[in-house]
Amino acid sequence: MSWKIVGIEGTVPGNATVVWGAAALSDDTRLVNSYTQTTTSVTAIDQLQGEKHLHVFPTPIQISDDDANQELVVVMVQKGTPHEALFRPETGRLGGVVVTATRRNWRYYVFAGQQAFSVYANVAASAVLHDVLYKPETVIPANKAAVLMALTLVPEHVQLNALRAFLDGRPAAERLAKAAVRGVEAKQDFDLFLRALRDETSEYQLKYEDGAAAGGGFDIDVARETLGALEEAQRQFAPYFAHQFPFLTVPPPARLWGLKAASAEFQFVAAVKGKSVGERVARYLSLRFIEEALRGDRNQELASSRELSAAIQKLAQPAPATTLKQKRLAETEREDVHQQSVPHVEPVRTRPLRVLGFISGLRQDSRAEIAVGTPRRFFVSTLDNGAHGVPKGAEAIKGDGRFLRRPSLFTIVRESSPVMPDRFHLTEMQVLHPGDTREINSFPSSVLPGAFVTGLRIRVAFGADGVLVTALGPLGRIKGNLASANSWLNSFRELCAEFELKQNAESLTWIAPSKIEPPSSLLRVLIVLNSFRHPLLVTDLVAGINERFDTVVRSNNTQREVLLHPTYFQWTDGTERALGLTELGRRFVKAYIAAGGATDGR
Amino acid sequence: MPYCWFHAFNRDSVDETIGVLRNGPTINPSPACTTRLNEVKLAIQPPCVYAYLGHPLPEFGDVVLSLPAQALRGTVSPFDTGGLVEHIAPVNSWPDDRRQEFLEQYSWQSDELPELLKRYPQNTPPQRRAYLDASRPLVAGPHLLWPERRGAVTTIWADMSNERRAWLWEGRSHHQLPVDGDLVYWSCSSPLYGEIRERADDAGAADIEWFEELLSKYVKGGVSALVRDMRSTQEAA
């Protein structure tokens, strides 16, 4: 069988710079949609093209049978168009590019799935952000166009949307850009970044009194140590800054703008004349890190670095009995900074989680991409188990690749730190062979992403006939391809989800996610209804949600969740219908709470 | 009902596309278009706008909107009616009057849909999944699920030359499919999304709230991405 990509879904305007979408695959008999796997006769291609549902390539792009099984994403970049270079993927650096081709003016890049495409899209977004923010002139139409192109790749990108609002300047553009950003935290990040873009005048002030500042001024050794502590704190933040804002160059040390006479007051600014918008934004955000660290705000992710802890403590109190007030960038009044002991935070590790999954890929033979039913696959080292040893059983990852996509048991440990994303360490692995029977003790939770249900004993048997069976139910016959692996893992995930909801929440043990996200719209409805013993009128429900989560939702948002998830809700009869939870809905929210989910707006 | 209606479409201008997303699709007025010609052959009166339950037709698209199952007021059938004229064997080879009779036998008012779904595709998660995966039904034709309709015995579901349009629930609404604030999610090709964002930024005060709502319901990646993402939502509900 010989597969080729014959087109991309939708239309491709002649003047477009970058276009992306689902691939249309053909084996000369069938036409297959790479996202949905729906199939029709290849004879339909002319009609689909004529009706503008499909853009057909001048010449097809050949791909292998294995690649044809993946959820291919096609990206087209047109040569000679504005900003083209920013959207051209660096295929040598990016993973997951299955094939590339050139046809007339267009370059084609085919990605092996949504995750690979997302990496490319975010890299392109960062390239556009960096290009626009560090240009001599930022607020020009050409930059607005580049940002819009990037938004077609990542419509919900926080900083891209903030930049679009900034470049446009109109209040409507700001509202719409914020509407495109999803999630409460992301909208807060949008507000912050937009403030950083717009603020060209604010000062950040540190004012010391008493102690070493008694009588006005600072001895120069205290001043030197205080400014040194600020510099050290910013230096310690640099890796986190680079991770959060990869499109910003890490800023130089804070710009000291002024010292108030006869006092120990330091004034800093983000805007420095002649510098780019990018540098101003970087300085602003860097100063904001200091503000938040001194406030000890719960949202502030303090680094686990002892050096940072020490620097912040020194900044807060450079000498005994010395007090500090800070005037934050976005405020006009000073606030007290309380001397705080910021303990060093060691990374936290979970207990070993023994889970079922498969290895979907290898990077340079030392990092394995594993799929265990979490929303995203993740990489683990096959050389380091996190304790400077080699994972037990990792010698199976050698040679001919037969271990790929085979049912396997992985013992993993999740390591969490406030300053870095979660990491998983592989301590042991076993590729299952026909005839093997093993036990797992955990699976990813379906009610709270990032959590694991653990403390279990679930038998997994790989029969001699190639059928995989678990104590929760059968998973079917195993074939060696990716589609089969995805299929049985999806089936297992569904069985686990059913199990998680069937048990009483009190009888299960969860490991919560390292970072708890605010509850979704659905969960807000479930949480409020669960907190009452009786059904609620929609108006009362909406009021309850707005109060508990400090938000503003409308009744049609709430009703939409009910329409989308009817098995969780039931209406009472009568002229005034009230909304309550079904047994399934109550089980779901109880499990969510027991797993460690957030139940209010904090 | 866990399912949603999907209407895939394209228009010649971004303003027309926005009009459809806001007010709902209306019929193509041209009497020479394929849909109108098929309606004449099938005696469908008055002209209708069409939507499909669970996933759209065709297999690829430029723009798609999704509406809750209760939002369509009209008539439903367990196959694509346009397909009866050209694609779905053996009905596509029948004379018009026999086709019309077949269509009438397997058409119901849309408010009967909850009961109809209990017969096809039925309500268990595997059966919902099979429907959303466009799997061929396990019986040869609708006559076996609705014997009381005394409809023609056909093998439209078993005939291997037929594709998913032969077993996809179709809803048809006279003249227009109103959106009325019921839009669940929508998607479109990436260049069109850029054009819509530009239009949105130029919107006047009267339209801002609507555009905010629209952008918050956009699913990136195009028609197929929306279908894929909503598969699990519809299956799990």
mmCIF file of N, CA, C and O in Angstrom, chain A residues 480-549:
data_model
loop_
_atom_site.group_PDB
_atom_site.id
_atom_site.type_symbol
_atom_site.label_atom_id
_atom_site.label_comp_id
_atom_site.label_asym_id
_atom_site.label_seq_id
_atom_site.Cartn_x
_atom_site.Cartn_y
_atom_site.Cartn_z
ATOM 1 N N GLY A 480 0.903 -4.391 16.453
ATOM 2 C CA GLY A 480 2.102 -3.612 16.774
ATOM 3 C C GLY A 480 2.075 -2.171 16.326
ATOM 4 O O GLY A 480 3.059 -1.459 16.494
ATOM 5 N N ASN A 481 0.933 -1.712 15.757
ATOM 6 C CA ASN A 481 0.988 -0.367 15.201
ATOM 7 C C ASN A 481 0.444 0.677 16.169
ATOM 8 O O ASN A 481 -0.146 0.342 17.214
ATOM 9 N N LEU A 482 0.631 1.943 15.818
ATOM 10 C CA LEU A 482 0.258 3.041 16.711
ATOM 11 C C LEU A 482 -1.239 3.110 16.907
ATOM 12 O O LEU A 482 -1.726 3.372 18.014
ATOM 13 N N ALA A 483 -1.995 2.844 15.839
ATOM 14 C CA ALA A 483 -3.461 2.921 15.963
ATOM 15 C C ALA A 483 -3.951 1.907 16.994
ATOM 16 O O ALA A 483 -4.816 2.197 17.819
ATOM 17 N N SER A 484 -3.383 0.686 16.955
ATOM 18 C CA SER A 484 -3.798 -0.334 17.918
ATOM 19 C C SER A 484 -3.410 0.080 19.332
ATOM 20 O O SER A 484 -4.189 -0.074 20.278
ATOM 21 N N ALA A 485 -2.191 0.621 19.481
ATOM 22 C CA ALA A 485 -1.738 1.031 20.812
ATOM 23 C C ALA A 485 -2.629 2.132 21.366
ATOM 24 O O ALA A 485 -3.058 2.096 22.524
ATOM 25 N N ASN A 486 -2.923 3.126 20.533
ATOM 26 C CA ASN A 486 -3.817 4.197 20.989
ATOM 27 C C ASN A 486 -5.182 3.649 21.352
ATOM 28 O O ASN A 486 -5.804 4.059 22.330
ATOM 29 N N SER A 487 -5.638 2.673 20.559
ATOM 30 C CA SER A 487 -6.977 2.127 20.787
ATOM 31 C C SER A 487 -7.069 1.406 22.122
ATOM 32 O O SER A 487 -7.993 1.622 22.909
ATOM 33 N N TRP A 488 -6.085 0.498 22.425
ATOM 34 C CA TRP A 488 -6.227 -0.240 23.692
ATOM 35 C C TRP A 488 -5.974 0.665 24.879
ATOM 36 O O TRP A 488 -6.590 0.501 25.947
ATOM 37 N N LEU A 489 -5.068 1.670 24.703
ATOM 38 C CA LEU A 489 -4.839 2.576 25.830
ATOM 39 C C LEU A 489 -6.078 3.427 26.089
ATOM 40 O O LEU A 489 -6.429 3.703 27.234
ATOM 41 N N ASN A 490 -6.759 3.856 25.001
ATOM 42 C CA ASN A 490 -8.010 4.604 25.176
ATOM 43 C C ASN A 490 -9.057 3.754 25.883
ATOM 44 O O ASN A 490 -9.787 4.220 26.753
ATOM 45 N N SER A 491 -9.139 2.474 25.476
ATOM 46 C CA SER A 491 -10.104 1.569 26.118
ATOM 47 C C SER A 491 -9.782 1.429 27.605
ATOM 48 O O SER A 491 -10.678 1.455 28.450
ATOM 49 N N PHE A 492 -8.483 1.311 27.926
ATOM 50 C CA PHE A 492 -8.091 1.183 29.326
ATOM 51 C C PHE A 492 -8.433 2.450 30.093
ATOM 52 O O PHE A 492 -8.928 2.403 31.225
ATOM 53 N N ARG A 493 -8.219 3.578 29.474
ATOM 54 C CA ARG A 493 -8.537 4.860 30.116
ATOM 55 C C ARG A 493 -10.026 4.934 30.441
ATOM 56 O O ARG A 493 -10.436 5.407 31.488
ATOM 57 N N GLU A 494 -10.854 4.465 29.526
ATOM 58 C CA GLU A 494 -12.306 4.478 29.765
ATOM 59 C C GLU A 494 -12.679 3.547 30.906
ATOM 60 O O GLU A 494 -13.521 3.878 31.742
ATOM 61 N N LEU A 495 -12.050 2.368 30.954
ATOM 62 C CA LEU A 495 -12.332 1.442 32.053
ATOM 63 C C LEU A 495 -11.903 2.062 33.377
ATOM 64 O O LEU A 495 -12.591 1.922 34.397
ATOM 65 N N CYS A 496 -10.752 2.704 33.374
ATOM 66 C CA CYS A 496 -10.275 3.353 34.611
ATOM 67 C C CYS A 496 -11.227 4.470 35.025
ATOM 68 O O CYS A 496 -11.522 4.638 36.211
ATOM 69 N N ALA A 497 -11.710 5.235 34.044
ATOM 70 C CA ALA A 497 -12.636 6.330 34.360
ATOM 71 C C ALA A 497 -13.912 5.791 34.990
ATOM 72 O O ALA A 497 -14.431 6.335 35.966
ATOM 73 N N GLU A 498 -14.387 4.693 34.425
ATOM 74 C CA GLU A 498 -15.599 4.062 34.959
ATOM 75 C C GLU A 498 -15.355 3.583 36.376
ATOM 76 O O GLU A 498 -16.177 3.776 37.279
ATOM 77 N N PHE A 499 -14.205 2.958 36.614
ATOM 78 C CA PHE A 499 -13.849 2.462 37.940
ATOM 79 C C PHE A 499 -13.754 3.616 38.928
ATOM 80 O O PHE A 499 -14.261 3.541 40.049
ATOM 81 N N GLU A 500 -13.109 4.699 38.512
ATOM 82 C CA GLU A 500 -12.880 5.835 39.407
ATOM 83 C C GLU A 500 -14.202 6.436 39.873
ATOM 84 O O GLU A 500 -14.320 6.906 41.011
ATOM 85 N N LEU A 501 -15.214 6.391 38.996
ATOM 86 C CA LEU A 501 -16.504 6.974 39.373
ATOM 87 C C LEU A 501 -17.407 5.977 40.087
ATOM 88 O O LEU A 501 -18.289 6.359 40.846
ATOM 89 N N LYS A 502 -17.177 4.702 39.844
ATOM 90 C CA LYS A 502 -18.034 3.690 40.479
ATOM 91 C C LYS A 502 -17.728 3.548 41.961
ATOM 92 O O LYS A 502 -18.615 3.288 42.761
ATOM 93 N N GLN A 503 -16.422 3.673 42.294
ATOM 94 C CA GLN A 503 -16.045 3.502 43.713
ATOM 95 C C GLN A 503 -16.500 4.717 44.503
ATOM 96 O O GLN A 503 -16.609 5.815 43.984
ATOM 97 N N ASN A 504 -16.743 4.512 45.804
ATOM 98 C CA ASN A 504 -16.956 5.674 46.676
ATOM 99 C C ASN A 504 -15.650 6.430 46.797
ATOM 100 O O ASN A 504 -14.587 5.825 46.937
ATOM 101 N N ALA A 505 -15.743 7.757 46.748
ATOM 102 C CA ALA A 505 -14.531 8.566 46.767
ATOM 103 C C ALA A 505 -13.697 8.278 48.010
ATOM 104 O O ALA A 505 -12.466 8.338 47.975
ATOM 105 N N GLU A 506 -14.358 7.921 49.116
ATOM 106 C CA GLU A 506 -13.620 7.681 50.372
ATOM 107 C C GLU A 506 -12.733 6.449 50.268
ATOM 108 O O GLU A 506 -11.803 6.272 51.049
ATOM 109 N N SER A 507 -13.045 5.548 49.326
ATOM 110 C CA SER A 507 -12.307 4.291 49.282
ATOM 111 C C SER A 507 -11.090 4.360 48.362
ATOM 112 O O SER A 507 -10.334 3.400 48.277
ATOM 113 N N LEU A 508 -10.895 5.475 47.677
ATOM 114 C CA LEU A 508 -9.768 5.588 46.757
ATOM 115 C C LEU A 508 -8.724 6.557 47.298
ATOM 116 O O LEU A 508 -9.032 7.421 48.109
ATOM 117 N N THR A 509 -7.500 6.390 46.799
ATOM 118 C CA THR A 509 -6.397 7.288 47.169
ATOM 119 C C THR A 509 -5.908 7.976 45.898
ATOM 120 O O THR A 509 -5.685 7.308 44.889
ATOM 121 N N TRP A 510 -5.764 9.284 45.940
ATOM 122 C CA TRP A 510 -5.244 10.032 44.807
ATOM 123 C C TRP A 510 -3.934 10.704 45.184
ATOM 124 O O TRP A 510 -3.715 11.055 46.349
ATOM 125 N N ILE A 511 -3.094 10.892 44.167
ATOM 126 C CA ILE A 511 -1.989 11.832 44.287
ATOM 127 C C ILE A 511 -2.414 13.049 43.476
ATOM 128 O O ILE A 511 -2.684 12.949 42.281
ATOM 129 N N ALA A 512 -2.510 14.189 44.138
ATOM 130 C CA ALA A 512 -3.015 15.394 43.483
ATOM 131 C C ALA A 512 -1.996 15.915 42.468
ATOM 132 O O ALA A 512 -0.815 15.599 42.549
ATOM 133 N N PRO A 513 -2.434 16.736 41.538
ATOM 134 C CA PRO A 513 -1.471 17.381 40.645
ATOM 135 C C PRO A 513 -0.560 18.310 41.437
ATOM 136 O O PRO A 513 -0.919 18.761 42.514
ATOM 137 N N SER A 514 0.613 18.598 40.895
ATOM 138 C CA SER A 514 1.539 19.472 41.608
ATOM 139 C C SER A 514 1.024 20.906 41.607
ATOM 140 O O SER A 514 1.309 21.671 42.513
ATOM 141 N N LYS A 515 0.296 21.250 40.577
ATOM 142 C CA LYS A 515 -0.269 22.592 40.513
ATOM 143 C C LYS A 515 -1.767 22.446 40.264
ATOM 144 O O LYS A 515 -2.185 21.772 39.338
ATOM 145 N N ILE A 516 -2.563 23.073 41.086
ATOM 146 C CA ILE A 516 -4.006 22.924 40.966
ATOM 147 C C ILE A 516 -4.551 24.065 40.116
ATOM 148 O O ILE A 516 -4.396 25.240 40.454
ATOM 149 N N GLU A 517 -5.176 23.696 39.010
ATOM 150 C CA GLU A 517 -5.753 24.713 38.127
ATOM 151 C C GLU A 517 -7.111 25.141 38.671
ATOM 152 O O GLU A 517 -7.787 24.363 39.353
ATOM 153 N N PRO A 518 -7.534 26.336 38.355
ATOM 154 C CA PRO A 518 -8.891 26.725 38.749
ATOM 155 C C PRO A 518 -9.904 25.798 38.081
ATOM 156 O O PRO A 518 -9.646 25.273 36.999
ATOM 157 N N PRO A 519 -11.039 25.557 38.713
ATOM 158 C CA PRO A 519 -12.014 24.626 38.128
ATOM 159 C C PRO A 519 -12.592 25.164 36.827
ATOM 160 O O PRO A 519 -12.733 26.359 36.636
ATOM 161 N N SER A 520 -12.948 24.218 35.935
ATOM 162 C CA SER A 520 -13.546 24.575 34.651
ATOM 163 C C SER A 520 -14.981 25.063 34.869
ATOM 164 O O SER A 520 -15.523 24.963 35.978
ATOM 165 N N SER A 521 -15.582 25.539 33.778
ATOM 166 C CA SER A 521 -16.980 26.000 33.861
ATOM 167 C C SER A 521 -17.877 24.868 34.348
ATOM 168 O O SER A 521 -18.756 25.068 35.191
ATOM 169 N N LEU A 522 -17.679 23.663 33.809
ATOM 170 C CA LEU A 522 -18.495 22.521 34.232
ATOM 171 C C LEU A 522 -18.327 22.259 35.719
ATOM 172 O O LEU A 522 -19.303 22.089 36.455
ATOM 173 N N LEU A 523 -17.104 22.254 36.169
ATOM 174 C CA LEU A 523 -16.865 21.925 37.572
ATOM 175 C C LEU A 523 -17.424 22.976 38.504
ATOM 176 O O LEU A 523 -17.871 22.659 39.609
ATOM 177 N N ARG A 524 -17.415 24.209 38.075
ATOM 178 C CA ARG A 524 -17.996 25.252 38.945
ATOM 179 C C ARG A 524 -19.472 24.969 39.194
ATOM 180 O O ARG A 524 -19.963 25.093 40.325
ATOM 181 N N VAL A 525 -20.162 24.551 38.126
ATOM 182 C CA VAL A 525 -21.586 24.229 38.300
ATOM 183 C C VAL A 525 -21.728 23.036 39.235
ATOM 184 O O VAL A 525 -22.543 23.033 40.166
ATOM 185 N N LEU A 526 -20.928 22.006 39.002
ATOM 186 C CA LEU A 526 -21.015 20.791 39.828
ATOM 187 C C LEU A 526 -20.686 21.102 41.288
ATOM 188 O O LEU A 526 -21.348 20.600 42.204
ATOM 189 N N ILE A 527 -19.655 21.894 41.511
ATOM 190 C CA ILE A 527 -19.223 22.177 42.890
ATOM 191 C C ILE A 527 -20.311 22.924 43.646
ATOM 192 O O ILE A 527 -20.612 22.604 44.810
ATOM 193 N N VAL A 528 -20.905 23.909 43.009
ATOM 194 C CA VAL A 528 -21.927 24.689 43.720
ATOM 195 C C VAL A 528 -23.152 23.816 43.990
ATOM 196 O O VAL A 528 -23.701 23.821 45.105
ATOM 197 N N LEU A 529 -23.576 23.038 43.003
ATOM 198 C CA LEU A 529 -24.747 22.176 43.235
ATOM 199 C C LEU A 529 -24.455 21.143 44.311
ATOM 200 O O LEU A 529 -25.328 20.798 45.120
ATOM 201 N N ASN A 530 -23.227 20.633 44.345
ATOM 202 C CA ASN A 530 -22.874 19.636 45.352
ATOM 203 C C ASN A 530 -22.910 20.217 46.759
ATOM 204 O O ASN A 530 -23.141 19.501 47.735
ATOM 205 N N SER A 531 -22.651 21.522 46.855
ATOM 206 C CA SER A 531 -22.611 22.131 48.189
ATOM 207 C C SER A 531 -24.012 22.353 48.766
ATOM 208 O O SER A 531 -24.154 22.662 49.942
ATOM 209 N N PHE A 532 -25.040 22.182 47.939
ATOM 210 C CA PHE A 532 -26.424 22.283 48.431
ATOM 211 C C PHE A 532 -27.044 20.887 48.448
ATOM 212 O O PHE A 532 -26.710 20.029 47.652
ATOM 213 N N ARG A 533 -27.971 20.676 49.320
ATOM 214 C CA ARG A 533 -28.632 19.363 49.395
ATOM 215 C C ARG A 533 -29.846 19.298 48.484
ATOM 216 O O ARG A 533 -30.490 18.278 48.382
ATOM 217 N N HIS A 534 -30.176 20.425 47.831
ATOM 218 C CA HIS A 534 -31.399 20.440 47.032
ATOM 219 C C HIS A 534 -31.103 21.122 45.704
ATOM 220 O O HIS A 534 -30.133 21.869 45.582
ATOM 221 N N PRO A 535 -31.953 20.864 44.700
ATOM 222 C CA PRO A 535 -31.759 21.527 43.403
ATOM 223 C C PRO A 535 -31.882 23.041 43.526
ATOM 224 O O PRO A 535 -32.529 23.545 44.454
ATOM 225 N N LEU A 536 -31.292 23.755 42.591
ATOM 226 C CA LEU A 536 -31.305 25.209 42.617
ATOM 227 C C LEU A 536 -31.924 25.768 41.345
ATOM 228 O O LEU A 536 -31.773 25.178 40.266
ATOM 229 N N LEU A 537 -32.600 26.890 41.477
ATOM 230 C CA LEU A 537 -32.993 27.645 40.294
ATOM 231 C C LEU A 537 -31.729 28.156 39.619
ATOM 232 O O LEU A 537 -30.727 28.422 40.297
ATOM 233 N N VAL A 538 -31.802 28.295 38.303
ATOM 234 C CA VAL A 538 -30.603 28.704 37.562
ATOM 235 C C VAL A 538 -30.087 30.053 38.045
ATOM 236 O O VAL A 538 -28.878 30.268 38.170
ATOM 237 N N THR A 539 -30.977 30.962 38.347
ATOM 238 C CA THR A 539 -30.534 32.285 38.820
ATOM 239 C C THR A 539 -29.757 32.151 40.118
ATOM 240 O O THR A 539 -28.732 32.811 40.328
ATOM 241 N N ASP A 540 -30.217 31.284 41.016
ATOM 242 C CA ASP A 540 -29.515 31.081 42.284
ATOM 243 C C ASP A 540 -28.186 30.378 42.057
ATOM 244 O O ASP A 540 -27.183 30.672 42.718
ATOM 245 N N LEU A 541 -28.187 29.457 41.128
ATOM 246 C CA LEU A 541 -26.949 28.737 40.808
ATOM 247 C C LEU A 541 -25.901 29.709 40.273
ATOM 248 O O LEU A 541 -24.743 29.688 40.694
ATOM 249 N N VAL A 542 -26.318 30.562 39.351
ATOM 250 C CA VAL A 542 -25.390 31.536 38.765
ATOM 251 C C VAL A 542 -24.863 32.476 39.844
ATOM 252 O O VAL A 542 -23.669 32.777 39.901
ATOM 253 N N ALA A 543 -25.743 32.901 40.734
ATOM 254 C CA ALA A 543 -25.296 33.785 41.818
ATOM 255 C C ALA A 543 -24.286 33.065 42.699
ATOM 256 O O ALA A 543 -23.279 33.637 43.132
ATOM 257 N N GLY A 544 -24.556 31.781 42.964
ATOM 258 C CA GLY A 544 -23.640 30.999 43.790
ATOM 259 C C GLY A 544 -22.276 30.862 43.141
ATOM 260 O O GLY A 544 -21.234 30.954 43.799
ATOM 261 N N ILE A 545 -22.264 30.636 41.836
ATOM 262 C CA ILE A 545 -20.994 30.500 41.112
ATOM 263 C C ILE A 545 -20.226 31.812 41.154
ATOM 264 O O ILE A 545 -19.018 31.855 41.419
ATOM 265 N N ASN A 546 -20.925 32.905 40.875
ATOM 266 C CA ASN A 546 -20.248 34.210 40.828
ATOM 267 C C ASN A 546 -19.652 34.575 42.180
ATOM 268 O O ASN A 546 -18.553 35.133 42.265
ATOM 269 N N GLU A 547 -20.367 34.212 43.236
ATOM 270 C CA GLU A 547 -19.861 34.554 44.572
ATOM 271 C C GLU A 547 -18.703 33.646 44.950
ATOM 272 O O GLU A 547 -17.657 34.107 45.426
ATOM 273 N N ARG A 548 -18.856 32.366 44.744
ATOM 274 C CA ARG A 548 -17.838 31.420 45.206
ATOM 275 C C ARG A 548 -16.547 31.552 44.424
ATOM 276 O O ARG A 548 -15.457 31.402 44.966
ATOM 277 N N PHE A 549 -16.666 31.838 43.128
ATOM 278 C CA PHE A 549 -15.475 31.861 42.285
ATOM 279 C C PHE A 549 -15.079 33.274 41.875
ATOM 280 O O PHE A 549 -14.197 33.444 41.033
#
